[in-house]
mmCIF file of C-alpha atoms and ligand atoms in Angstrom:
data_model
loop_
_atom_site.group_PDB
_atom_site.id
_atom_site.type_symbol
_atom_site.label_atom_id
_atom_site.label_comp_id
_atom_site.label_asym_id
_atom_site.label_seq_id
_atom_site.Cartn_x
_atom_site.Cartn_y
_atom_site.Cartn_z
ATOM 1 C CA UNK W 51 -3.616 -25.031 -32.848
ATOM 2 C CA UNK W 52 -4.681 -21.282 -32.615
ATOM 3 C CA UNK W 53 -6.292 -20.047 -29.209
ATOM 4 C CA UNK W 54 -8.697 -17.580 -28.952
ATOM 5 C CA UNK W 55 -8.130 -14.965 -26.510
ATOM 6 C CA UNK W 56 -11.102 -13.011 -25.071
ATOM 7 C CA UNK W 57 -10.269 -10.057 -23.273
ATOM 8 C CA UNK W 58 -12.827 -8.643 -20.799
ATOM 9 C CA UNK W 59 -15.367 -5.776 -22.080
ATOM 10 C CA UNK W 60 -14.019 -2.053 -21.038
ATOM 11 C CA UNK W 61 -16.986 -1.705 -18.831
ATOM 12 C CA UNK W 62 -15.377 -5.021 -16.792
ATOM 13 C CA UNK W 63 -11.799 -3.564 -16.996
ATOM 14 C CA UNK W 64 -13.120 -0.260 -15.820
ATOM 15 C CA UNK W 65 -14.852 -1.540 -13.051
ATOM 16 C CA UNK W 66 -11.394 -3.440 -11.941
ATOM 17 C CA UNK W 67 -10.133 -0.024 -11.877
ATOM 18 C CA UNK W 68 -12.281 1.543 -9.722
ATOM 19 C CA UNK W 69 -11.615 -2.011 -7.156
ATOM 20 C CA UNK W 70 -7.802 -0.838 -7.385
ATOM 21 C CA UNK W 71 -8.026 2.671 -6.115
ATOM 22 C CA UNK W 72 -9.087 1.212 -3.011
ATOM 23 C CA UNK W 73 -5.834 0.507 -2.267
ATOM 24 C CA UNK W 74 -3.928 1.886 0.476
ATOM 25 C CA UNK W 75 -1.665 5.381 0.192
ATOM 26 C CA UNK W 76 1.019 6.829 1.934
ATOM 27 C CA UNK W 77 -1.438 9.988 3.178
ATOM 28 C CA UNK W 78 -3.928 9.086 0.720
ATOM 29 C CA UNK W 79 -2.208 10.351 -1.726
ATOM 30 C CA UNK W 80 -3.981 7.984 -4.293
ATOM 31 C CA UNK W 81 -0.311 8.471 -6.411
ATOM 32 C CA UNK W 82 -1.672 6.772 -9.538
ATOM 33 C CA UNK W 83 -3.320 6.523 -12.969
ATOM 34 C CA UNK W 84 -4.662 3.933 -15.560
ATOM 35 C CA UNK W 85 -4.647 3.598 -19.003
ATOM 36 C CA UNK W 86 -7.486 1.170 -20.364
ATOM 37 C CA UNK W 87 -6.720 -0.269 -23.827
ATOM 38 C CA UNK W 88 -8.070 -3.132 -25.125
ATOM 39 C CA UNK W 89 -7.811 -6.313 -22.913
ATOM 40 C CA UNK W 90 -4.931 -4.611 -20.653
ATOM 41 C CA UNK W 91 -4.672 -1.969 -18.339
ATOM 42 C CA UNK W 92 -1.221 0.163 -17.846
ATOM 43 C CA UNK W 93 -0.605 1.572 -14.121
ATOM 44 C CA UNK W 94 1.398 4.948 -13.939
ATOM 45 C CA UNK W 95 2.669 6.780 -11.002
ATOM 46 C CA UNK W 96 1.537 10.089 -11.089
ATOM 47 C CA UNK W 97 4.508 12.119 -10.230
ATOM 48 C CA UNK W 98 2.139 15.220 -9.845
ATOM 49 C CA UNK W 99 1.687 13.219 -6.145
ATOM 50 C CA UNK W 100 4.556 12.269 -4.948
ATOM 51 C CA UNK W 101 5.228 13.663 -1.487
ATOM 52 C CA UNK W 102 8.758 14.832 -2.122
ATOM 53 C CA UNK W 103 10.040 15.593 1.482
ATOM 54 C CA UNK W 104 8.582 12.308 2.993
ATOM 55 C CA UNK W 105 9.187 10.266 0.398
ATOM 56 C CA UNK W 106 12.443 11.732 -1.112
ATOM 57 C CA UNK W 107 13.268 8.581 -3.396
ATOM 58 C CA UNK W 108 9.769 7.679 -4.296
ATOM 59 C CA UNK W 109 9.965 4.358 -2.583
ATOM 60 C CA UNK W 110 6.254 4.753 -0.766
ATOM 61 C CA UNK W 111 4.861 6.269 -3.749
ATOM 62 C CA UNK W 112 6.021 2.625 -5.745
ATOM 63 C CA UNK W 113 5.068 0.809 -2.590
ATOM 64 C CA UNK W 114 1.191 2.519 -2.778
ATOM 65 C CA UNK W 115 1.663 2.148 -6.781
ATOM 66 C CA UNK W 116 2.040 -1.788 -6.202
ATOM 67 C CA UNK W 117 -0.748 -2.056 -4.061
ATOM 68 C CA UNK W 118 -3.094 -0.906 -6.268
ATOM 69 C CA UNK W 119 -1.592 -3.349 -8.811
ATOM 70 C CA UNK W 120 -2.293 -6.183 -6.383
ATOM 71 C CA UNK W 121 -5.854 -5.143 -6.314
ATOM 72 C CA UNK W 122 -6.108 -4.991 -9.939
ATOM 73 C CA UNK W 123 -4.902 -8.061 -10.707
ATOM 74 C CA UNK W 124 -7.073 -9.534 -7.693
ATOM 75 C CA UNK W 125 -10.098 -7.623 -9.709
ATOM 76 C CA UNK W 126 -9.601 -8.884 -12.536
ATOM 77 C CA UNK W 127 -9.138 -12.834 -11.380
ATOM 78 C CA UNK W 128 -12.026 -12.385 -9.522
ATOM 79 C CA UNK W 129 -14.031 -11.278 -12.996
ATOM 80 C CA UNK W 130 -13.282 -14.473 -14.153
ATOM 81 C CA UNK W 131 -9.942 -13.930 -16.456
ATOM 82 C CA UNK W 132 -6.443 -15.106 -16.312
ATOM 83 C CA UNK W 133 -4.004 -12.196 -15.559
ATOM 84 C CA UNK W 134 -0.594 -11.337 -16.034
ATOM 85 C CA UNK W 135 1.379 -8.465 -15.643
ATOM 86 C CA UNK W 136 4.916 -7.234 -16.462
ATOM 87 C CA UNK W 137 6.662 -4.564 -14.303
ATOM 88 C CA UNK W 138 8.540 -1.586 -16.021
ATOM 89 C CA UNK W 139 7.546 -2.972 -18.915
ATOM 90 C CA UNK W 140 9.023 0.459 -21.402
ATOM 91 C CA UNK W 141 12.471 0.887 -20.459
ATOM 92 C CA UNK W 142 11.977 4.615 -21.659
ATOM 93 C CA UNK W 143 8.916 5.024 -19.427
ATOM 94 C CA UNK W 144 9.980 5.199 -15.461
ATOM 95 C CA UNK W 145 6.415 6.389 -14.537
ATOM 96 C CA UNK W 146 4.575 3.049 -16.297
ATOM 97 C CA UNK W 147 4.608 0.990 -13.374
ATOM 98 C CA UNK W 148 2.794 -1.931 -14.240
ATOM 99 C CA UNK W 149 1.067 -3.570 -17.447
ATOM 100 C CA UNK W 150 -1.812 -5.955 -16.765
ATOM 101 C CA UNK W 151 -3.264 -8.113 -19.223
ATOM 102 C CA UNK W 152 -6.753 -10.137 -18.550
ATOM 103 C CA UNK W 153 -6.795 -12.667 -21.259
ATOM 104 C CA UNK W 154 -8.930 -15.893 -21.619
ATOM 105 C CA UNK W 155 -11.690 -16.750 -19.150
ATOM 106 C CA UNK W 156 -10.577 -18.990 -15.913
ATOM 107 C CA UNK W 157 -12.253 -20.458 -12.700
ATOM 108 C CA UNK W 158 -12.476 -17.750 -10.078
ATOM 109 C CA UNK W 159 -10.153 -19.475 -7.069
ATOM 110 C CA UNK W 160 -11.782 -19.684 -3.810
ATOM 111 C CA UNK W 161 -8.807 -17.647 -2.282
ATOM 112 C CA UNK W 162 -9.008 -14.730 -4.925
ATOM 113 C CA UNK W 163 -12.814 -14.827 -4.437
ATOM 114 C CA UNK W 164 -12.259 -14.447 -0.620
ATOM 115 C CA UNK W 165 -9.037 -11.725 -1.039
ATOM 116 C CA UNK W 166 -11.546 -9.854 -3.023
ATOM 117 C CA UNK W 167 -14.555 -9.819 -0.722
ATOM 118 C CA UNK W 168 -12.101 -7.720 1.417
ATOM 119 C CA UNK W 169 -11.103 -5.273 -0.671
ATOM 120 C CA UNK W 170 -13.751 -2.656 0.587
ATOM 121 C CA UNK W 171 -13.615 -3.734 4.170
ATOM 122 C CA UNK W 172 -9.660 -2.915 4.528
ATOM 123 C CA UNK W 173 -9.403 0.295 6.300
ATOM 124 C CA UNK W 174 -6.227 1.615 8.131
ATOM 125 C CA UNK W 175 -7.132 0.899 11.867
ATOM 126 C CA UNK W 176 -5.575 3.595 14.029
ATOM 127 C CA UNK W 177 -7.432 3.102 16.998
ATOM 128 C CA UNK W 178 -6.264 0.600 19.917
ATOM 129 C CA UNK W 179 -6.531 -3.211 19.697
ATOM 130 C CA UNK W 180 -7.926 -5.431 22.164
ATOM 131 C CA UNK W 181 -4.871 -7.517 23.943
ATOM 132 C CA UNK W 182 -5.910 -11.006 22.400
ATOM 133 C CA UNK W 183 -2.810 -12.336 20.885
ATOM 134 C CA UNK W 184 -3.100 -13.013 17.303
ATOM 135 C CA UNK W 185 -3.064 -16.905 16.450
ATOM 136 C CA UNK W 186 0.207 -18.565 14.881
ATOM 137 C CA UNK W 187 -1.946 -19.312 12.010
ATOM 138 C CA UNK W 188 -3.398 -16.400 11.479
ATOM 139 C CA UNK W 189 0.431 -14.805 11.114
ATOM 140 C CA UNK W 190 1.539 -18.040 9.457
ATOM 141 C CA UNK W 191 -1.341 -17.285 6.498
ATOM 142 C CA UNK W 192 0.120 -13.171 6.495
ATOM 143 C CA UNK W 193 3.762 -14.442 5.635
ATOM 144 C CA UNK W 194 2.679 -16.448 3.316
ATOM 145 C CA UNK W 195 0.898 -13.998 1.796
ATOM 146 C CA UNK W 196 3.820 -11.855 1.694
ATOM 147 C CA UNK W 197 5.912 -14.502 0.058
ATOM 148 C CA UNK W 198 3.865 -14.882 -2.525
ATOM 149 C CA UNK W 199 4.196 -12.186 -3.720
ATOM 150 C CA UNK W 200 8.262 -12.462 -3.693
ATOM 151 C CA UNK W 201 8.418 -10.546 0.058
ATOM 152 C CA UNK W 202 9.533 -11.312 3.399
ATOM 153 C CA UNK W 203 7.426 -10.714 6.407
ATOM 154 C CA UNK W 204 9.064 -10.979 9.636
ATOM 155 C CA UNK W 205 7.167 -11.186 12.936
ATOM 156 C CA UNK W 206 8.762 -9.355 15.733
ATOM 157 C CA UNK W 207 9.682 -11.122 18.790
ATOM 158 C CA UNK W 208 9.330 -9.158 22.417
ATOM 159 C CA UNK W 209 12.894 -7.485 22.358
ATOM 160 C CA UNK W 210 12.158 -6.974 18.316
ATOM 161 C CA UNK W 211 8.681 -5.148 18.845
ATOM 162 C CA UNK W 212 10.529 -2.873 21.411
ATOM 163 C CA UNK W 213 12.981 -1.844 19.497
ATOM 164 C CA UNK W 214 11.185 -0.886 16.343
ATOM 165 C CA UNK W 215 8.475 0.737 18.310
ATOM 166 C CA UNK W 216 11.127 2.602 20.140
ATOM 167 C CA UNK W 217 12.635 3.473 16.289
ATOM 168 C CA UNK W 218 9.520 4.479 15.214
ATOM 169 C CA UNK W 219 8.925 7.032 17.958
ATOM 170 C CA UNK W 220 12.713 8.354 17.424
ATOM 171 C CA UNK W 221 11.883 8.193 13.683
ATOM 172 C CA UNK W 222 9.089 10.471 14.047
ATOM 173 C CA UNK W 223 10.296 13.102 15.992
ATOM 174 C CA UNK W 224 13.439 12.833 13.150
ATOM 175 C CA UNK W 225 10.707 13.821 10.760
ATOM 176 C CA UNK W 226 9.008 16.276 12.280
ATOM 177 C CA UNK W 227 12.012 18.804 12.250
ATOM 178 C CA UNK W 228 12.492 17.658 8.618
ATOM 179 C CA UNK W 229 12.779 20.760 6.381
ATOM 180 C CA UNK W 230 9.030 21.229 4.765
ATOM 181 C CA UNK W 231 7.671 18.512 6.444
ATOM 182 C CA UNK W 232 5.113 20.200 8.164
ATOM 183 C CA UNK W 233 3.893 21.882 5.115
ATOM 184 C CA UNK W 234 3.649 18.807 3.151
ATOM 185 C CA UNK W 235 1.936 17.380 5.618
ATOM 186 C CA UNK W 236 -0.936 19.848 5.959
ATOM 187 C CA UNK W 237 -1.336 19.253 2.108
ATOM 188 C CA UNK W 238 -2.679 15.763 2.768
ATOM 189 C CA UNK W 239 -4.893 16.231 5.927
ATOM 190 C CA UNK W 240 -6.862 18.958 7.357
ATOM 191 C CA UNK W 241 -10.401 19.859 7.500
ATOM 192 C CA UNK W 242 -11.357 20.619 3.941
ATOM 193 C CA UNK W 243 -13.740 18.166 2.322
ATOM 194 C CA UNK W 244 -11.660 16.750 -0.557
ATOM 195 C CA UNK W 245 -11.323 13.287 -2.203
ATOM 196 C CA UNK W 246 -7.882 12.438 -1.289
ATOM 197 C CA UNK W 247 -5.870 13.277 1.966
ATOM 198 C CA UNK W 248 -6.491 11.496 5.479
ATOM 199 C CA UNK W 249 -9.522 13.053 6.685
ATOM 200 C CA UNK W 250 -9.590 13.837 10.407
ATOM 201 C CA UNK W 251 -12.408 11.037 11.013
ATOM 202 C CA UNK W 252 -9.788 8.774 10.185
ATOM 203 C CA UNK W 253 -7.454 9.688 13.070
ATOM 204 C CA UNK W 254 -7.211 7.741 16.062
ATOM 205 C CA UNK W 255 -6.250 9.166 19.403
ATOM 206 C CA UNK W 256 -2.749 9.143 20.611
ATOM 207 C CA UNK W 257 -1.616 6.489 22.621
ATOM 208 C CA UNK W 258 -1.543 7.255 26.297
ATOM 209 C CA UNK W 259 1.089 4.358 27.289
ATOM 210 C CA UNK W 260 3.415 6.147 24.724
ATOM 211 C CA UNK W 261 4.320 3.146 23.093
ATOM 212 C CA UNK W 262 2.550 2.924 19.589
ATOM 213 C CA UNK W 263 3.815 5.823 17.050
ATOM 214 C CA UNK W 264 0.212 6.581 16.103
ATOM 215 C CA UNK W 265 0.602 9.192 12.837
ATOM 216 C CA UNK W 266 -0.810 12.182 14.305
ATOM 217 C CA UNK W 267 -3.410 13.511 11.068
ATOM 218 C CA UNK W 268 -4.990 15.838 13.022
ATOM 219 C CA UNK W 269 -1.551 17.560 14.059
ATOM 220 C CA UNK W 270 -2.391 20.628 11.380
ATOM 221 C CA UNK W 271 -6.623 20.531 12.132
ATOM 222 C CA UNK W 272 -8.652 22.172 14.239
ATOM 223 C CA UNK W 273 -9.729 18.795 15.970
ATOM 224 C CA UNK W 274 -7.515 17.602 18.366
ATOM 225 C CA UNK W 275 -7.284 13.893 19.460
ATOM 226 C CA UNK W 276 -7.720 12.585 22.702
ATOM 227 C CA UNK W 277 -5.435 10.320 24.729
ATOM 228 C CA UNK W 278 -6.043 6.218 24.728
ATOM 229 C CA UNK W 279 -4.019 3.421 26.247
ATOM 230 C CA UNK W 280 -3.114 1.067 23.508
ATOM 231 C CA UNK W 281 -2.337 -2.604 23.512
ATOM 232 C CA UNK W 282 0.637 -2.793 25.743
ATOM 233 C CA UNK W 283 2.055 -5.462 23.348
ATOM 234 C CA UNK W 284 1.040 -4.921 20.016
ATOM 235 C CA UNK W 285 1.922 -7.659 17.279
ATOM 236 C CA UNK W 286 4.377 -5.472 15.060
ATOM 237 C CA UNK W 287 5.614 -6.947 11.898
ATOM 238 C CA UNK W 288 8.140 -5.565 9.434
ATOM 239 C CA UNK W 289 7.839 -6.292 5.562
ATOM 240 C CA UNK W 290 11.169 -6.621 3.530
ATOM 241 C CA UNK W 291 12.707 -7.723 0.114
ATOM 242 C CA UNK W 292 15.679 -9.088 -0.954
ATOM 243 C CA UNK W 293 16.895 -6.099 -2.814
ATOM 244 C CA UNK W 294 15.929 -2.598 -2.753
ATOM 245 C CA UNK W 295 15.284 -1.264 -6.595
ATOM 246 C CA UNK W 296 12.329 0.262 -7.663
ATOM 247 C CA UNK W 297 11.150 -2.738 -8.984
ATOM 248 C CA UNK W 298 11.359 -4.418 -5.196
ATOM 249 C CA UNK W 299 9.460 -1.362 -4.050
ATOM 250 C CA UNK W 300 6.536 -2.212 -6.612
ATOM 251 C CA UNK W 301 6.592 -6.091 -5.092
ATOM 252 C CA UNK W 302 6.697 -4.865 -1.604
ATOM 253 C CA UNK W 303 3.245 -2.606 -2.583
ATOM 254 C CA UNK W 304 1.433 -5.721 -4.136
ATOM 255 C CA UNK W 305 2.749 -7.880 -1.073
ATOM 256 C CA UNK W 306 1.601 -5.244 1.440
ATOM 257 C CA UNK W 307 -1.875 -5.394 -0.201
ATOM 258 C CA UNK W 308 -1.620 -8.977 -0.030
ATOM 259 C CA UNK W 309 -0.939 -9.225 3.382
ATOM 260 C CA UNK W 310 -3.519 -6.554 4.128
ATOM 261 C CA UNK W 311 -6.167 -8.222 2.891
ATOM 262 C CA UNK W 312 -5.172 -11.509 4.028
ATOM 263 C CA UNK W 313 -5.601 -9.811 7.240
ATOM 264 C CA UNK W 314 -8.822 -8.329 6.621
ATOM 265 C CA UNK W 315 -10.434 -11.591 5.600
ATOM 266 C CA UNK W 316 -8.885 -12.650 9.242
ATOM 267 C CA UNK W 317 -11.218 -10.314 11.034
ATOM 268 C CA UNK W 318 -7.682 -8.203 11.625
ATOM 269 C CA UNK W 319 -7.200 -5.094 11.568
ATOM 270 C CA UNK W 320 -4.013 -2.823 10.788
ATOM 271 C CA UNK W 321 -2.156 -0.012 10.872
ATOM 272 C CA UNK W 322 1.040 0.655 8.623
ATOM 273 C CA UNK W 323 3.551 2.332 10.623
ATOM 274 C CA UNK W 324 6.056 3.885 8.142
ATOM 275 C CA UNK W 325 7.840 6.592 9.889
ATOM 276 C CA UNK W 326 10.913 4.315 10.740
ATOM 277 C CA UNK W 327 11.470 3.376 7.216
ATOM 278 C CA UNK W 328 11.243 7.104 6.221
ATOM 279 C CA UNK W 329 14.305 7.820 8.002
ATOM 280 C CA UNK W 330 17.293 6.099 6.494
ATOM 281 C CA UNK W 331 19.552 6.327 9.344
ATOM 282 C CA UNK W 332 16.514 4.433 11.353
ATOM 283 C CA UNK W 333 15.390 2.168 8.253
ATOM 284 C CA UNK W 334 18.795 0.161 8.217
ATOM 285 C CA UNK W 335 18.431 -0.444 12.229
ATOM 286 C CA UNK W 336 15.005 -2.115 12.095
ATOM 287 C CA UNK W 337 16.714 -4.997 10.124
ATOM 288 C CA UNK W 338 19.303 -7.507 11.344
ATOM 289 C CA UNK W 339 23.106 -7.051 10.137
ATOM 290 C CA UNK W 340 23.622 -9.364 7.456
ATOM 291 C CA UNK W 341 20.417 -10.449 6.742
ATOM 292 C CA UNK W 342 20.746 -9.126 3.386
ATOM 293 C CA UNK W 343 16.813 -7.825 3.849
ATOM 294 C CA UNK W 344 15.704 -4.573 3.380
ATOM 295 C CA UNK W 345 12.734 -3.278 5.625
ATOM 296 C CA UNK W 346 10.186 -1.902 3.471
ATOM 297 C CA UNK W 347 7.312 -1.415 5.749
ATOM 298 C CA UNK W 348 5.994 -1.815 9.708
ATOM 299 C CA UNK W 349 2.690 -2.730 10.384
ATOM 300 C CA UNK W 350 0.485 -3.440 13.359
ATOM 301 C CA UNK W 351 -1.775 -6.023 13.364
ATOM 302 C CA UNK W 352 -4.637 -7.056 15.835
ATOM 303 C CA UNK W 353 -8.307 -7.306 16.762
ATOM 304 C CA UNK W 354 -9.682 -3.604 16.789
ATOM 305 C CA UNK W 355 -13.361 -1.684 16.579
ATOM 306 C CA UNK W 356 -14.711 -1.451 12.824
ATOM 307 C CA UNK W 357 -13.514 1.902 11.292
ATOM 308 C CA UNK W 358 -14.807 3.614 8.323
ATOM 309 C CA UNK W 359 -13.163 4.333 5.065
ATOM 310 C CA UNK W 360 -10.800 7.247 3.522
ATOM 311 C CA UNK W 361 -12.093 8.780 -0.209
ATOM 312 C CA UNK W 362 -11.324 7.737 -3.182
ATOM 313 C CA UNK W 363 -10.977 9.794 -6.371
ATOM 314 C CA UNK W 364 -13.804 9.352 -9.355
ATOM 315 C CA UNK W 365 -12.671 7.063 -12.179
ATOM 316 C CA UNK W 366 -12.760 10.443 -13.993
ATOM 317 C CA UNK W 367 -9.627 11.616 -12.503
ATOM 318 C CA UNK W 368 -7.535 8.945 -12.578
ATOM 319 C CA UNK W 369 -8.257 7.356 -16.096
ATOM 320 C CA UNK W 370 -5.711 8.333 -18.853
ATOM 321 C CA UNK W 371 -7.270 8.656 -22.754
ATOM 322 C CA UNK W 372 -6.506 5.330 -23.793
ATOM 323 C CA UNK W 373 -4.496 6.462 -26.934
ATOM 324 C CA UNK W 374 -1.170 7.153 -26.532
ATOM 325 C CA UNK W 375 0.873 7.280 -29.742
ATOM 326 C CA UNK W 376 4.214 7.143 -27.845
ATOM 327 C CA UNK W 377 3.439 3.271 -26.964
ATOM 328 C CA UNK W 378 2.924 2.228 -30.380
ATOM 329 C CA UNK W 379 4.953 0.146 -32.368
ATOM 330 C CA UNK W 380 7.257 -3.150 -31.884
ATOM 331 C CA UNK W 381 8.622 -1.319 -28.507
ATOM 332 C CA UNK W 382 5.197 -3.016 -26.775
ATOM 333 C CA UNK W 383 6.458 -6.425 -26.968
ATOM 334 C CA UNK W 384 9.593 -5.784 -24.872
ATOM 335 C CA UNK W 385 9.078 -7.632 -21.909
ATOM 336 C CA UNK W 386 11.221 -6.593 -18.506
ATOM 337 C CA UNK W 387 10.570 -7.843 -15.046
ATOM 338 C CA UNK W 388 7.667 -10.366 -15.488
ATOM 339 C CA UNK W 389 5.127 -11.137 -12.831
ATOM 340 C CA UNK W 390 2.864 -14.480 -12.128
ATOM 341 C CA UNK W 391 -0.763 -14.799 -10.833
ATOM 342 C CA UNK W 392 -2.820 -14.278 -7.965
HETATM 343 C C1 LIG G 699 3.486 3.550 1.798
HETATM 344 C C2 LIG G 699 2.189 3.406 2.793
HETATM 345 C C3 LIG G 699 2.747 4.474 4.065
HETATM 346 C C4 LIG G 699 1.637 4.624 4.558
HETATM 347 N N1 LIG G 699 2.489 4.767 6.060
HETATM 348 C C5 LIG G 699 0.953 4.935 7.540
HETATM 349 C C6 LIG G 699 1.893 5.801 8.175
HETATM 350 O O1 LIG G 699 2.862 5.802 8.987
HETATM 351 N N2 LIG G 699 0.872 5.720 9.475
HETATM 352 C C7 LIG G 699 -0.805 5.419 9.363
HETATM 353 O O2 LIG G 699 -1.360 5.933 10.383
HETATM 354 N N3 LIG G 699 -1.189 4.894 8.084
HETATM 355 C C8 LIG G 699 0.214 4.960 7.259
HETATM 356 N N4 LIG G 699 -0.524 4.448 5.584
HETATM 357 C C9 LIG G 699 -2.039 4.382 5.941
HETATM 358 C C10 LIG G 699 -2.385 5.449 4.466
HETATM 359 O O3 LIG G 699 -2.442 6.877 5.497
HETATM 360 C C11 LIG G 699 -3.755 4.672 4.151
HETATM 361 O O4 LIG G 699 -3.680 3.830 3.406
HETATM 362 C C12 LIG G 699 -4.372 6.172 3.435
HETATM 363 O O5 LIG G 699 -4.719 7.167 4.646
HETATM 364 C C13 LIG G 699 -5.820 5.298 3.074
HETATM 365 O O6 LIG G 699 -6.700 4.903 3.967
HETATM 366 P P1 LIG G 699 -7.510 3.902 3.931
HETATM 367 O O7 LIG G 699 -5.991 2.584 4.302
HETATM 368 O O8 LIG G 699 -7.980 3.345 4.932
HETATM 369 O O9 LIG G 699 -7.820 2.728 2.674
HETATM 370 C C14 LIG G 699 0.281 4.395 4.923
HETATM 371 C C15 LIG G 699 -0.254 3.584 4.116
HETATM 372 C C16 LIG G 699 0.962 3.210 2.773
HETATM 373 C C17 LIG G 699 0.446 2.491 1.004
#
């Protein structure tokens, strides 16, 4: 028996790519590029958008690209196509992070539909959250979201939360002393009208209780934020993986976006706190010694006010030409780390 594969038309895949660009990224650097060819989309890391001071190894860049890969997979599924993916499909091309293939039509599941509906409503929320505890069932769904993407999400207990926040504040101070940090930060923040970076309107106030380490995205702008008391007992989550290779960072990014969208679907506000994972000496302290896990991201979740989105680059800036002779030939067939489905 022969199976007929009906890939989506190019316009549908372009729409899916546009949706993928709504993913979160470190400093809204949007460090990705896409190539659409037939029924597949190749997702690349854009090295010109790598934050070399903050993210020397490129870990957060790959987390950001991973978040875009998950969003792309979700968009394809919610458009009614089965979706397969391979991470780092070409051994000689480390910037080619994922090959996502849309093949035959498949019914859209309620879960995919719900997560896809959350994509335009997910925004980083740097404002105080209400003093309402996040229910256990909601946290269980977030943990399950991470697990489905091969990561582990831990909910900090009160002592763990205080320790993580303390480490985050300490890391924030160390980062400010890192040579080149301020100049790099200035490139991605400030008042200029543009379609990347974090605009001052997306920056929240600083915590008047000096507990939550909100990254000060107005630091280099003319506008300065006021202090406001944040929730005294924030819900803090730590996203971890079982190993710490580039493929794990991409998985962590996919898990991050699945967790964030699952939170958004549950009306939970979210704020990544990455300072403690940006200082290696601090990053190791986030995890119990001997647990065998590697901290990839810290998150704060809760019930917050509505926030606006940040800008995104147009499709024309992130699309690569569809033809590339280098990837023609039998090497295409090779598969390394394989993925799964939404
Ligand atoms: C790897 C990574 C690290 C991030 N670190 C922080 C952080 O430390 N503080 C923060 O406020 N936001 C952080 N963010 C959120 C980004 O700043 C945010 O995704 C980006 O500005 C786009 O805005 P949006 O999330 O509202 O779409 C991080 C996001 C990613 C993917």
